[in-house]
mmCIF file of C-alpha atoms in Angstrom:
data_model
loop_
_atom_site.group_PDB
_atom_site.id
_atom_site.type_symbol
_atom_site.label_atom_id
_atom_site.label_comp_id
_atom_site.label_asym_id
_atom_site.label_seq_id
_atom_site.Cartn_x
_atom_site.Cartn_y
_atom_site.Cartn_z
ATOM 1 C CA UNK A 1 308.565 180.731 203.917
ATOM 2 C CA UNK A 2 307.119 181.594 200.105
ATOM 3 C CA UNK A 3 303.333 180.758 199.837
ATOM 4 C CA UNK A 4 302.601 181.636 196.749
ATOM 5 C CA UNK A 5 301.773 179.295 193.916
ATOM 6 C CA UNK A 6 301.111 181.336 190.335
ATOM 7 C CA UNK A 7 299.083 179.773 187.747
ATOM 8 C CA UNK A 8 299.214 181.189 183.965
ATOM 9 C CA UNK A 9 296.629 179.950 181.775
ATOM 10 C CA UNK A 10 295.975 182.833 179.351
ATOM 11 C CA UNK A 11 298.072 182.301 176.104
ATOM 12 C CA UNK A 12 300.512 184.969 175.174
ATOM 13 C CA UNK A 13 301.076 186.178 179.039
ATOM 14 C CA UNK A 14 304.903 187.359 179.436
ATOM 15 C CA UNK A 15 306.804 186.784 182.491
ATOM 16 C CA UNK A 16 309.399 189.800 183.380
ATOM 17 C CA UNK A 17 310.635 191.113 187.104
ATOM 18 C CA UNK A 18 311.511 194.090 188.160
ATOM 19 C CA UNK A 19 312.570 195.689 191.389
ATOM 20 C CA UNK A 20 312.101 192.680 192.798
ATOM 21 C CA UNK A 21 308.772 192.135 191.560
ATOM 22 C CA UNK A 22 307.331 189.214 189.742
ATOM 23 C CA UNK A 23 305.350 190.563 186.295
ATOM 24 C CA UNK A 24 302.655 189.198 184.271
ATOM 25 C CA UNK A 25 301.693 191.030 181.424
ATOM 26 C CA UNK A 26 299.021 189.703 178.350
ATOM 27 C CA UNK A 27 297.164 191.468 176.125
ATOM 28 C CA UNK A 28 293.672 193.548 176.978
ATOM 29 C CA UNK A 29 294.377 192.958 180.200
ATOM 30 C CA UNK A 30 296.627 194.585 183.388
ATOM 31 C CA UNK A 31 299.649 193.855 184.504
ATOM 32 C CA UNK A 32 299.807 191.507 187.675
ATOM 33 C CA UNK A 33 302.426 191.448 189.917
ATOM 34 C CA UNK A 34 303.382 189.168 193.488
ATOM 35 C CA UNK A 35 306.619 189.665 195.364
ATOM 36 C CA UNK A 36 309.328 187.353 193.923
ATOM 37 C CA UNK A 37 310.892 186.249 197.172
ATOM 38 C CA UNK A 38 307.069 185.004 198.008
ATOM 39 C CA UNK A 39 306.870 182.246 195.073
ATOM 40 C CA UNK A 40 307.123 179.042 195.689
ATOM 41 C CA UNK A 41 305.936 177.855 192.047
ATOM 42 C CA UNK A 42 304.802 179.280 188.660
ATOM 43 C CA UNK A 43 302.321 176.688 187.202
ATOM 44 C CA UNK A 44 302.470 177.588 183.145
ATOM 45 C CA UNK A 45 298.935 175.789 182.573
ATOM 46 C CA UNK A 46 299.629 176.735 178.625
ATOM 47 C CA UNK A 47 302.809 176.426 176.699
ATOM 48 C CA UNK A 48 302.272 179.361 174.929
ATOM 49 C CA UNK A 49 304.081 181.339 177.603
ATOM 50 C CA UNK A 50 306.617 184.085 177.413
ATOM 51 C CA UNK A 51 309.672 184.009 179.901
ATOM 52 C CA UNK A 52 312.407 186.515 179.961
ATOM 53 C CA UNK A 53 315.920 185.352 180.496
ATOM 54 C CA UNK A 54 316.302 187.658 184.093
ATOM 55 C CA UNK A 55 312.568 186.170 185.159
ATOM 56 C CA UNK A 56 313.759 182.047 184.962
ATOM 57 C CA UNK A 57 317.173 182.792 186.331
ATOM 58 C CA UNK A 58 315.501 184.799 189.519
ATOM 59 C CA UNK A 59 312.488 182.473 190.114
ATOM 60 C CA UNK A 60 315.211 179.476 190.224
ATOM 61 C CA UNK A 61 317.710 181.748 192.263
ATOM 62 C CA UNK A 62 314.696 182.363 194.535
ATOM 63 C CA UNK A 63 314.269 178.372 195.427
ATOM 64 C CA UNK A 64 310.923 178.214 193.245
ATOM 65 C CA UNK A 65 310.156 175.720 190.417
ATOM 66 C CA UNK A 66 308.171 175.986 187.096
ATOM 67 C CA UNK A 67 306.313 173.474 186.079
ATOM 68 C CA UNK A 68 305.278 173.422 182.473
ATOM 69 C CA UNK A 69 302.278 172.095 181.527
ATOM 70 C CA UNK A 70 300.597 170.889 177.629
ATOM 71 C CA UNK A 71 297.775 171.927 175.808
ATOM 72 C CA UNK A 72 296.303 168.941 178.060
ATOM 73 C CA UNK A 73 296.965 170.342 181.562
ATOM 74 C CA UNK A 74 299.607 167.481 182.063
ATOM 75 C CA UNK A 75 303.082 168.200 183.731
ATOM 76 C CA UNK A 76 305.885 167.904 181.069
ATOM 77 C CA UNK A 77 308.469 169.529 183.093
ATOM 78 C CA UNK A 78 310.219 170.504 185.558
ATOM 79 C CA UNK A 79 312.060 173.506 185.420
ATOM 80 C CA UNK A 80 314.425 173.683 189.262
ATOM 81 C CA UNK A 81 317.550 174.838 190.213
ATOM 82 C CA UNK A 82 320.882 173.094 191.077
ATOM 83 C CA UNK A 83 321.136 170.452 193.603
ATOM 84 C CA UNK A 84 322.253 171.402 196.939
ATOM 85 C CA UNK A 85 324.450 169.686 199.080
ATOM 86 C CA UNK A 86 323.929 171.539 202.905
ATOM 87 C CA UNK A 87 324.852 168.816 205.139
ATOM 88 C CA UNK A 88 327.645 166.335 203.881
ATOM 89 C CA UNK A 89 326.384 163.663 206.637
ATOM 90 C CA UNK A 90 323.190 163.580 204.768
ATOM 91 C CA UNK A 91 324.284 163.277 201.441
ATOM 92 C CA UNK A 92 326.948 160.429 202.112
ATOM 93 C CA UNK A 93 324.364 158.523 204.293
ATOM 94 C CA UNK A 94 321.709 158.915 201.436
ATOM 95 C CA UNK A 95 324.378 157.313 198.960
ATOM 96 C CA UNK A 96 325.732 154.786 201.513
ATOM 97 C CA UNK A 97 322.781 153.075 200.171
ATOM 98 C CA UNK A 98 321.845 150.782 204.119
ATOM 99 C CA UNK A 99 319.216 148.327 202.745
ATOM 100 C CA UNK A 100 317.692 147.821 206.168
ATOM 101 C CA UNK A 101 317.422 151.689 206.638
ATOM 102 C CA UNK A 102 315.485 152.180 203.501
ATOM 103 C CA UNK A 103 313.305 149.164 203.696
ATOM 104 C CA UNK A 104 312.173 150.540 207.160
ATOM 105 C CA UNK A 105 311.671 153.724 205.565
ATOM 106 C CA UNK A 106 309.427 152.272 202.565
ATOM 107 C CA UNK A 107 307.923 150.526 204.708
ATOM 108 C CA UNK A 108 306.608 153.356 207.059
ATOM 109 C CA UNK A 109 305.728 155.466 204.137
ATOM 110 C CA UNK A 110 304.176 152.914 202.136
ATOM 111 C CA UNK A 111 302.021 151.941 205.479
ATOM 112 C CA UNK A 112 301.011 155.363 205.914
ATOM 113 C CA UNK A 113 299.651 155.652 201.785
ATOM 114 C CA UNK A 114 297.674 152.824 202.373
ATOM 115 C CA UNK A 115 296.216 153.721 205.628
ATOM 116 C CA UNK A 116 295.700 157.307 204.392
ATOM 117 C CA UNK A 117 293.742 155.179 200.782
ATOM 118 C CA UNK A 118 291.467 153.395 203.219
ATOM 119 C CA UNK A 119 290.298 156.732 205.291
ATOM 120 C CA UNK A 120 290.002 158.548 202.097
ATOM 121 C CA UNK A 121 287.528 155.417 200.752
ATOM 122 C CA UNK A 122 285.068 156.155 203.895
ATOM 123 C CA UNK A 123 284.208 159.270 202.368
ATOM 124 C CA UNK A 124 282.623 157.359 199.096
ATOM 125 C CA UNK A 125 282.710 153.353 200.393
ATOM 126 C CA UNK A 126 281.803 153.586 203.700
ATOM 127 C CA UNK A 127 282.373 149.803 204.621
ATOM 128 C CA UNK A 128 284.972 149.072 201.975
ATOM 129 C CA UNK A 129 286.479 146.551 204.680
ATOM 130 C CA UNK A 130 289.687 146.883 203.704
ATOM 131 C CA UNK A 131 291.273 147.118 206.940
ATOM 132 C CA UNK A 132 292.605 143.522 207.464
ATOM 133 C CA UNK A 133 295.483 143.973 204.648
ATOM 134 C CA UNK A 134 297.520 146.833 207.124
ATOM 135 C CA UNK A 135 297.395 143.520 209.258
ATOM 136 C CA UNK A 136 299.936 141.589 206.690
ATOM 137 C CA UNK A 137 303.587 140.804 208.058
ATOM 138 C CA UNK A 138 304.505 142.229 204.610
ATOM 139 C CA UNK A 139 302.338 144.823 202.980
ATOM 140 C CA UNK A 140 301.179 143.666 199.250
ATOM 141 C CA UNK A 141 300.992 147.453 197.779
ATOM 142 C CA UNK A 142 299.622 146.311 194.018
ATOM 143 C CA UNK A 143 296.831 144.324 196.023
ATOM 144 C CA UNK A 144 296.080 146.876 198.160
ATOM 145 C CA UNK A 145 296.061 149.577 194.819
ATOM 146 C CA UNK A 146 293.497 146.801 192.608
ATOM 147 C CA UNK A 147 291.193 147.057 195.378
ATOM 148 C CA UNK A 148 291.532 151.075 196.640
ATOM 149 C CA UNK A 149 290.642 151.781 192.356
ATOM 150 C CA UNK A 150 287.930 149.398 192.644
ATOM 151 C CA UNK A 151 285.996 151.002 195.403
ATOM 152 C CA UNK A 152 287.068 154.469 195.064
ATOM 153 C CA UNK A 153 285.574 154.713 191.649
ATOM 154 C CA UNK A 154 282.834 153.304 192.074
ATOM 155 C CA UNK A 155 281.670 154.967 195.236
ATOM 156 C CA UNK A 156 282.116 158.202 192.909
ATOM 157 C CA UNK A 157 279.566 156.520 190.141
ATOM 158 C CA UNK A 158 282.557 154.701 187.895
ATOM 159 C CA UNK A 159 282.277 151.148 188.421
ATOM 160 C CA UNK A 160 283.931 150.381 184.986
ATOM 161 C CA UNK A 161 286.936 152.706 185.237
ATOM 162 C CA UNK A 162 290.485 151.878 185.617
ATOM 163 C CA UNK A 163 293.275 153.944 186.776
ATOM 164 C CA UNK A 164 295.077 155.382 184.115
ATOM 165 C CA UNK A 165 298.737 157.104 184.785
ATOM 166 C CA UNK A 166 299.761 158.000 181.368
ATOM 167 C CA UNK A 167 297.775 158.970 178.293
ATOM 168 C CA UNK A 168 294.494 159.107 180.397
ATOM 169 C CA UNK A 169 290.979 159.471 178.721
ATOM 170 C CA UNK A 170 288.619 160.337 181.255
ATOM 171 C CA UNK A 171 288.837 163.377 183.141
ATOM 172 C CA UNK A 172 289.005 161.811 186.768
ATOM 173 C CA UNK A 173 291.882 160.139 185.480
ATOM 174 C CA UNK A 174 293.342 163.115 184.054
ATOM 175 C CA UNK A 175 292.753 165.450 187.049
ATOM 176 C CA UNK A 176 294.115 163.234 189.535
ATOM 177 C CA UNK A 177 297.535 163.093 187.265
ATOM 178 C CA UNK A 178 297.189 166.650 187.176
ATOM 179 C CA UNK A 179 296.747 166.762 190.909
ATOM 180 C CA UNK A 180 299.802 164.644 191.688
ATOM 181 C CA UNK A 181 302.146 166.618 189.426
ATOM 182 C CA UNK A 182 301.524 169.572 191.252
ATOM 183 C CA UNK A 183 302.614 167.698 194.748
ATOM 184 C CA UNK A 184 305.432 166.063 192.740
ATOM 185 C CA UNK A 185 306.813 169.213 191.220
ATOM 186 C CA UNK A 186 306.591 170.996 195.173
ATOM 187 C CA UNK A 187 308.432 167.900 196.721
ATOM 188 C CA UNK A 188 311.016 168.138 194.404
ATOM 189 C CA UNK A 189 311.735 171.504 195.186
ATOM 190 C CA UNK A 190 312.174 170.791 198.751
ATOM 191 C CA UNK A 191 314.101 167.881 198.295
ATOM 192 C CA UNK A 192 316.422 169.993 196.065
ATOM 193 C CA UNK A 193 316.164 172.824 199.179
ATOM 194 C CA UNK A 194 317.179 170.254 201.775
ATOM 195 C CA UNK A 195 319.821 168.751 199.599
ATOM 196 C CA UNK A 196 318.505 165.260 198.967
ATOM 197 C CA UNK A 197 319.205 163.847 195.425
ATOM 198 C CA UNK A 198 316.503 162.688 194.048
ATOM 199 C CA UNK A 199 317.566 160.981 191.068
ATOM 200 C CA UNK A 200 318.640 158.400 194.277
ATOM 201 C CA UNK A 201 315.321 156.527 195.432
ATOM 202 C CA UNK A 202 314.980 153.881 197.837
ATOM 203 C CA UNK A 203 312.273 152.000 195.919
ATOM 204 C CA UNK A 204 311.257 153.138 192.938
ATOM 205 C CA UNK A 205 313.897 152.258 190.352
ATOM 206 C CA UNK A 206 316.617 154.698 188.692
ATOM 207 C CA UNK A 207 316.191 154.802 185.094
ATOM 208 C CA UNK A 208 316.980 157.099 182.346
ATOM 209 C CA UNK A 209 315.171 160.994 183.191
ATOM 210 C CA UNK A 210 313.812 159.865 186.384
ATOM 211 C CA UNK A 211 313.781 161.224 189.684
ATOM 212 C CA UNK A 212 312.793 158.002 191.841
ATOM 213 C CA UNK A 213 313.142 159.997 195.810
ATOM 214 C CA UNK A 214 310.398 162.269 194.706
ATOM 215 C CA UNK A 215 308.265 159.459 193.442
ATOM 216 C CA UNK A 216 309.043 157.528 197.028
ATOM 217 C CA UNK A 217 308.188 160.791 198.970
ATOM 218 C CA UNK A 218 305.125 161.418 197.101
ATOM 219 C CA UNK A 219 303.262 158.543 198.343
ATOM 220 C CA UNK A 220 301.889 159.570 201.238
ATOM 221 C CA UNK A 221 300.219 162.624 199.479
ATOM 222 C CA UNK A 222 298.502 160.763 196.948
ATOM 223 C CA UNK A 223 295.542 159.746 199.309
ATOM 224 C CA UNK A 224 295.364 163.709 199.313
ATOM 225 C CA UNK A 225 294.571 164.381 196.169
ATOM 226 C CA UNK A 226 292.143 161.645 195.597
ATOM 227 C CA UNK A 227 290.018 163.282 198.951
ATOM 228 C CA UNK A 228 290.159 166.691 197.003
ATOM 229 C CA UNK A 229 288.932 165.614 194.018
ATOM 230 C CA UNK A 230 286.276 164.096 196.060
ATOM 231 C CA UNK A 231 285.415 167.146 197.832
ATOM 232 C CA UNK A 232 285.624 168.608 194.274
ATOM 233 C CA UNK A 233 283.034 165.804 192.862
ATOM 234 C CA UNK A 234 280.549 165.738 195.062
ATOM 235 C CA UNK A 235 280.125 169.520 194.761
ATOM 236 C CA UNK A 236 280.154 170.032 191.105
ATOM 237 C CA UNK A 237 277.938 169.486 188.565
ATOM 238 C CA UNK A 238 278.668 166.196 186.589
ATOM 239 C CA UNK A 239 277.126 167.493 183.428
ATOM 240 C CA UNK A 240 279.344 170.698 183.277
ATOM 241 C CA UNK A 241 281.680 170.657 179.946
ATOM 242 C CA UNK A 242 285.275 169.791 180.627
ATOM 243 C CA UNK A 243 286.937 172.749 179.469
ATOM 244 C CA UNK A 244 284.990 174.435 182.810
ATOM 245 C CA UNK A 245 285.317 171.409 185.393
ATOM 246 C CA UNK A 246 289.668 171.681 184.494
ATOM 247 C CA UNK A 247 289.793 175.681 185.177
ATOM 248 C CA UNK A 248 287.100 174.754 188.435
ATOM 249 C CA UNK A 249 289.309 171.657 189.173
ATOM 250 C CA UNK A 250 292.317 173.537 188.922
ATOM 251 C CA UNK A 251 290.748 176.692 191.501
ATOM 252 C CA UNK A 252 289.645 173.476 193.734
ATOM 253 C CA UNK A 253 293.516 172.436 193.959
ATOM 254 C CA UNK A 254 295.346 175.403 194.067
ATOM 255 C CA UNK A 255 292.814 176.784 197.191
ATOM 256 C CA UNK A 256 293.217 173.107 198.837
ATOM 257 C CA UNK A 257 296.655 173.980 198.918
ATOM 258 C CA UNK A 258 296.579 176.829 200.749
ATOM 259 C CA UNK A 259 293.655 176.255 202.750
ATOM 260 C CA UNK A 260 293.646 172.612 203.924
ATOM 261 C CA UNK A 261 295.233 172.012 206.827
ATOM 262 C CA UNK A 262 297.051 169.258 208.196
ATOM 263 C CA UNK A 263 297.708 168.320 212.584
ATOM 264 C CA UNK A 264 300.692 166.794 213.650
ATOM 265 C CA UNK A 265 301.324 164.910 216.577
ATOM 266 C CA UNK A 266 302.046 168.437 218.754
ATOM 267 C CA UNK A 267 298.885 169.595 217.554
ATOM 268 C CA UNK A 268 300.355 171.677 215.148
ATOM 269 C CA UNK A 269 298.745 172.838 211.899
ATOM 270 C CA UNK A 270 300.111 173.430 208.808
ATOM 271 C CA UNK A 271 298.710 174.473 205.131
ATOM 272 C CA UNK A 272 299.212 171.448 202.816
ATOM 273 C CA UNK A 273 301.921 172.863 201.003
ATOM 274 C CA UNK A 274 303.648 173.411 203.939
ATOM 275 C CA UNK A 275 302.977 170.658 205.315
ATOM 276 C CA UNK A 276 304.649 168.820 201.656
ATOM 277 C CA UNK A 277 307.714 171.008 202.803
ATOM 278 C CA UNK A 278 307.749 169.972 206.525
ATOM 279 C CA UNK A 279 307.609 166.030 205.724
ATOM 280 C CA UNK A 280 310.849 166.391 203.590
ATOM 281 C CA UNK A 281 312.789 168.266 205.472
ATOM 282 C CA UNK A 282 311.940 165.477 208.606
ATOM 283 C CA UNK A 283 313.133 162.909 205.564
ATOM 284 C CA UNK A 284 316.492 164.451 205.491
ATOM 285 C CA UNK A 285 316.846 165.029 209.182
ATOM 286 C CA UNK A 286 316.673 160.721 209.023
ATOM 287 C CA UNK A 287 319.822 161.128 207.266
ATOM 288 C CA UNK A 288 321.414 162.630 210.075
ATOM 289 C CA UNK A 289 324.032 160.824 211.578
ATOM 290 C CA UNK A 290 322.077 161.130 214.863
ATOM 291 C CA UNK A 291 319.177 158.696 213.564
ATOM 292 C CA UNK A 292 321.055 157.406 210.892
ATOM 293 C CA UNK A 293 323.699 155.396 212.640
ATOM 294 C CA UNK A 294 320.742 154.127 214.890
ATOM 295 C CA UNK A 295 318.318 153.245 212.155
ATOM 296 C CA UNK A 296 315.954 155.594 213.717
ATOM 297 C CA UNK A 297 313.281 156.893 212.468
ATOM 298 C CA UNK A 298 311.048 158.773 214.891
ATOM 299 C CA UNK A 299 312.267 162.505 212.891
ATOM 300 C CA UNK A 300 309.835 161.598 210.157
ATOM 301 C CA UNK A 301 306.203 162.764 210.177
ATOM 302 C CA UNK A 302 304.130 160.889 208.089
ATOM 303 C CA UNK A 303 300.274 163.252 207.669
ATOM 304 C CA UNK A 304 296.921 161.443 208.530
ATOM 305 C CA UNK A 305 294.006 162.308 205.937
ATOM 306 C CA UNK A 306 291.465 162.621 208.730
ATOM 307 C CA UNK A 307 293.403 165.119 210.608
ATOM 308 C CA UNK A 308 292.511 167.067 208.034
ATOM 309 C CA UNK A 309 290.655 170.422 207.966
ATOM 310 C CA UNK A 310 289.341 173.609 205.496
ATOM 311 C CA UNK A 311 290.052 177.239 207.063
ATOM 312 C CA UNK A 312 287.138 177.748 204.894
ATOM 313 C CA UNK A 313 285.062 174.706 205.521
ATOM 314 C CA UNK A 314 284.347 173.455 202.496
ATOM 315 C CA UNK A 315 283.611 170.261 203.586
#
């Protein structure tokens, strides 16, 4: 399995391979180089980036993406290889569209976000007392959301700040999007790996240049990124300019990724991005005609914040 994730942020770099190396080259500075087969992504942090034609056309043959990121640090695209269909079964029972089968599914993923948003709030809201709406016959998700903002920024010193998605101001706002692009950009790489098509969701709309699986898989890893930025807040100083907090913010994430790690039921433990790779590939196995035809679930892993843990203890 690749576990490497290369960020570029110095403009001008150039992107080359050779001998089955991955090269990047900038000025005043030496050449660095990582093992191509052992990339899962190339994060270009500035658009000023130079790619050779062989370097995109063997990172994508490889099964890595390349996300390409503004001036801003925001995600623009997506750069991925073809879908993949590996197991017909899968495909046809992920287009046979069964209503009851993906309402279950929502509805076990969008149980576990919310659980996983209430356990991330005890590390800043202590006795948010949210509890009682995982009790609800049916689950109220933009309730649920109002009140998750509402305490989780201001148990991190924000009581007037909103959640903003697109065209945010403030930098928590901004490195949380930047945070969730990153686990958005490595789901859809394994949903492309495990041969899921994710411009088919099961609850997020379709719509024109949208990829609605990836935004349904996503969900559960959300909660994740808002407990790293916490980690990352409560260790930083608030005072700092931004241009430093983004490059520190960015370390923060890109380490979480390789050094949280995540228990399963077996007592297994896995490095987050891993553990991103693991949940999707239990997806597709629901797609099997094993659990399919049965409306069976019990493949699918859904990852519990507090089983949670640094290699290097940063907590």
């Amino acid at each position: 399995m690749s576990f490497h994730i290369i960020t570029i942020s110095k403009a001008g770099s150039k992107l080359s391979v050779d001998r089955g190396l991955l090269i990047c080259s900038s000025k005043d500075s030496e050449d660095k180089f990582v093992v191509l087969k052992d990339v899962r992504a190339v994060i270009c942090l500035t658009p000023k980036l130079l790619f050779t034609g062989e370097s995109i056309s063997r990172i994508l043959d490889n099964e890595s993406i390349i996300l390409h990121c503004n001036e801003n640090y925001l995600i623009v695209g997506i750069s991925a290889a073809e879908d993949k269909v590996i197991r017909g079964e899968v495909f046809h029972n992920q287009i046979s569209r069964n209503i009851e089968f993906e309402n279950s599914l929502w509805e076990m993923i969008l149980r576990g976000k919310i659980s996983n948003q209430f356990k991330t709030l005890e590390r800043v809201s202590p006795e948010h007392n949210l509890w009682h709406l995982l009790d609800q016959e049916k689950l109220d998700e933009s309730n649920s959301a109002r009140w998750y903002w509402e305490y989780y920024f201001t148990g991190l010193g924000y009581p007037e700040l909103i959640r903003e998605k697109k065209d945010a101001e403030h930098f928590i706002n901004k490195a949380l999007n930047y945070g969730y692009g990153i686990i958005r950009g490595l789901i859809h790489r394994s949903s492309l790996i495990y041969g899921l098509c994710p411009n088919l969701g099961f609850h997020h709309k379709s719509r024109y240049r949208a990829t609605p699986l990836i935004y349904d898989l996503m969900e559960v890893f959300r909660p994740f990124t808002d407990l790293i930025f916490i980690h990352f807040f409560q260790n930083e100083t608030k005072n700092m300019p931004e241009d430093i907090l983004w490059q520190r913010w960015i370390q923060k994430f890109m380490n979480s990724l390789r050094e949280m790690r995540l228990e399963d039921e077996q007592k297994k433990n896995y490095k987050l991005m891993d553990a991103i790779d693991i949940y999707v590939r239990q997806f597709a196995k629901c797609f099997e005609d094993e659990y399919f035809k049965y409306l069976k679930l019990n493949p699918l892993w859904i990852p519990d914040v507090n089983k949670h843990y640094y290699l290097k203890d940063e907590e």
